Amino acid sequence: MRTVLGRLVWMLPLLGLTGCAAMMEQWASTNCNYDAAYVEGMKTYDLGQELDLHRYGGCPAGSKSETLKGFREGYARAQRNEAEARANRSEGPGSALSIHIGGGMHGPALAAGERANDRRYDCSVEAFGQKYADFGPTRLEASQRAERRCRANDHELLCDEVRCRENR
């Protein structure tokens, strides 16, 4: 009895190490590739964290360079995305384009049965560099239309900052 118990106690650490090795192998097969590291690099930047490549120290030598490259490129892409979004949100002089012909402001032609005041408000929202815009007789209706257009393109979380202006 003592011998069996002694052997079992001696084998427990080995079983634990085997489990750790299997977990590490599973982690490496999931994370040690260009695509997974690229996505992780983007997430890391979006969370405001520093570029830290130490997390990939356990990757096999054959995939490590591609993994590190993916992480760096994903991180850099997220930085560029933020800079582009910041530039597109600029509200300074020259950031809006208005065309005045003959003293009036002209937009797209009115649809059949639509009155001029049906486009009193012009609202837009931007998600992933794409602008979604719509019109309406009230600010509320125009903003809801623009938000629906954005959400229809699977941008559920990014469609809340609708900007509106009144067309006179």
Coordinates of C-alpha atoms in Angstrom, one line a residue:
M1 CA 0.0 0.0 0.0
R2 CA 2.8 2.4 0.9
T3 CA 4.7 1.7 -2.2
V4 CA 1.7 2.3 -4.4
L5 CA 0.9 5.6 -2.6
G6 CA 4.6 6.6 -2.7
R7 CA 4.7 6.0 -6.5
L8 CA 1.5 7.9 -7.0
V9 CA 2.8 10.9 -5.0
W10 CA 6.0 10.8 -7.1
M11 CA 4.0 10.7 -10.4
L12 CA 1.7 13.6 -9.6
P13 CA 4.2 16.3 -10.5
L14 CA 5.0 14.5 -13.8
L15 CA 1.3 14.4 -14.7
G16 CA 1.1 18.1 -13.9
L17 CA 4.1 18.9 -16.1
T18 CA 2.5 16.9 -18.9
G19 CA -0.7 18.9 -18.6
C20 CA 1.3 22.2 -18.7
A21 CA 3.1 21.1 -21.8
A22 CA -0.1 20.2 -23.5
M23 CA -1.6 23.6 -22.5
M24 CA 1.5 25.4 -23.9
E25 CA 1.3 23.4 -27.1
Q26 CA -2.3 24.3 -27.5
W27 CA -1.6 28.0 -26.8
A28 CA 1.3 28.0 -29.4
S29 CA -0.9 26.4 -32.1
T30 CA -3.6 29.0 -31.5
N31 CA -1.4 32.1 -31.1
C32 CA 1.9 31.6 -32.8
N33 CA 1.0 32.6 -36.3
Y34 CA 0.9 35.9 -38.2
D35 CA -2.9 36.3 -38.3
A36 CA -3.6 35.7 -34.6
A37 CA -0.7 38.0 -33.6
Y38 CA -1.8 40.7 -36.1
V39 CA -5.3 40.8 -34.4
E40 CA -3.7 40.7 -30.9
G41 CA -1.4 43.6 -31.9
M42 CA -4.4 45.7 -33.0
K43 CA -6.3 44.9 -29.7
T44 CA -3.2 45.7 -27.7
Y45 CA -2.9 49.2 -29.2
D46 CA -6.7 49.8 -28.9
L47 CA -6.5 48.9 -25.2
G48 CA -3.7 51.6 -24.8
Q49 CA -1.0 49.1 -23.9
E50 CA 2.6 49.3 -24.9
L51 CA 4.1 47.2 -27.7
D52 CA 5.4 44.2 -25.8
L53 CA 6.6 41.2 -27.7
H54 CA 7.6 39.1 -24.7
R55 CA 4.3 37.3 -24.7
Y56 CA 5.5 35.4 -27.8
G57 CA 8.7 34.1 -26.1
G58 CA 7.2 30.6 -25.9
C59 CA 6.5 30.3 -29.7
P60 CA 8.4 27.7 -31.6
A61 CA 11.5 29.0 -33.5
G62 CA 9.9 28.2 -36.9
S63 CA 6.9 30.5 -36.4
K64 CA 8.4 33.1 -34.1
S65 CA 9.6 35.6 -36.7
E66 CA 6.2 35.6 -38.6
T67 CA 4.3 35.9 -35.3
L68 CA 6.4 38.9 -34.1
K69 CA 6.0 40.5 -37.5
G70 CA 2.2 40.0 -37.4
F71 CA 2.0 41.6 -33.9
R72 CA 4.1 44.6 -34.9
E73 CA 2.2 45.2 -38.1
G74 CA -1.2 44.8 -36.3
Y75 CA -0.1 47.3 -33.6
A76 CA 1.2 49.7 -36.3
R77 CA -2.1 49.4 -38.3
A78 CA -4.2 50.2 -35.3
Q79 CA -2.0 53.4 -34.7
R80 CA -2.6 54.4 -38.4
N81 CA -6.3 53.7 -38.1
E82 CA -6.5 56.0 -35.0
A83 CA -4.5 58.8 -36.7
E84 CA -6.8 58.6 -39.8
A85 CA -9.9 58.6 -37.7
R86 CA -8.6 61.6 -35.8
A87 CA -7.9 63.4 -39.1
N88 CA -11.3 62.6 -40.5
R89 CA -13.0 64.0 -37.3
S90 CA -11.3 67.3 -37.8
E91 CA -13.8 70.2 -37.5
G92 CA -11.5 73.0 -38.4
P93 CA -11.7 75.3 -41.4
G94 CA -12.0 73.4 -44.7
S95 CA -13.3 70.3 -43.1
A96 CA -16.8 70.6 -44.6
L97 CA -17.7 71.1 -48.2
S98 CA -20.7 73.2 -49.2
I99 CA -21.7 74.1 -52.7
H100 CA -23.6 77.3 -53.3
I101 CA -25.1 77.9 -56.7
G102 CA -27.3 80.9 -57.3
G103 CA -27.6 81.7 -53.6
G104 CA -29.1 78.4 -52.6
M105 CA -27.6 75.2 -51.1
H106 CA -28.2 72.2 -53.4
G107 CA -28.0 68.6 -52.3
P108 CA -29.2 65.5 -54.1
A109 CA -32.4 65.7 -56.0
L110 CA -35.6 65.2 -54.0
A111 CA -37.4 61.9 -54.3
A112 CA -40.9 61.7 -55.8
G113 CA -43.4 63.0 -53.3
E114 CA -40.7 64.4 -51.0
R115 CA -41.0 68.1 -49.9
A116 CA -38.0 70.4 -49.4
N117 CA -38.4 70.5 -45.7
D118 CA -38.2 66.6 -45.6
R119 CA -34.5 67.2 -45.7
R120 CA -34.3 69.9 -43.1
Y121 CA -31.7 68.0 -41.1
D122 CA -28.7 66.2 -42.5
C123 CA -27.1 63.7 -40.0
S124 CA -24.1 61.4 -40.4
V125 CA -22.1 58.9 -38.4
E126 CA -18.7 57.4 -39.1
A127 CA -17.5 53.9 -38.4
F128 CA -14.2 52.3 -39.6
G129 CA -13.6 55.2 -41.9
Q130 CA -17.0 54.8 -43.6
K131 CA -19.5 57.6 -43.4
Y132 CA -23.2 56.9 -43.2
A133 CA -25.6 59.8 -43.8
D134 CA -29.3 60.4 -44.1
F135 CA -31.9 63.3 -44.1
G136 CA -35.1 64.0 -42.2
P137 CA -37.7 66.6 -41.4
T138 CA -36.6 66.5 -37.7
R139 CA -33.2 66.1 -36.1
L140 CA -34.4 63.0 -34.3
E141 CA -35.7 61.3 -37.5
A142 CA -32.6 62.2 -39.5
S143 CA -30.2 60.9 -36.7
Q144 CA -32.2 57.7 -36.4
R145 CA -32.0 57.1 -40.1
A146 CA -28.2 57.7 -40.2
E147 CA -27.7 55.4 -37.2
R148 CA -29.8 52.6 -38.8
R149 CA -27.7 52.8 -42.0
C150 CA -24.5 52.4 -39.9
R151 CA -25.9 49.5 -37.8
A152 CA -27.1 47.8 -41.0
N153 CA -23.4 47.4 -41.9
D154 CA -22.6 45.5 -38.7
H155 CA -21.1 48.4 -36.8
E156 CA -23.4 48.0 -33.7
L157 CA -20.9 49.5 -31.2
L158 CA -19.7 52.4 -33.3
C159 CA -22.9 54.1 -34.5
D160 CA -23.7 56.3 -31.5
E161 CA -21.9 59.5 -32.3
V162 CA -24.3 60.9 -34.9
R163 CA -23.7 64.5 -36.0
C164 CA -26.4 66.6 -37.4
R165 CA -26.7 70.0 -39.1
E166 CA -29.8 72.0 -40.2
N167 CA -30.2 72.7 -43.9
R168 CA -31.6 76.2 -44.3

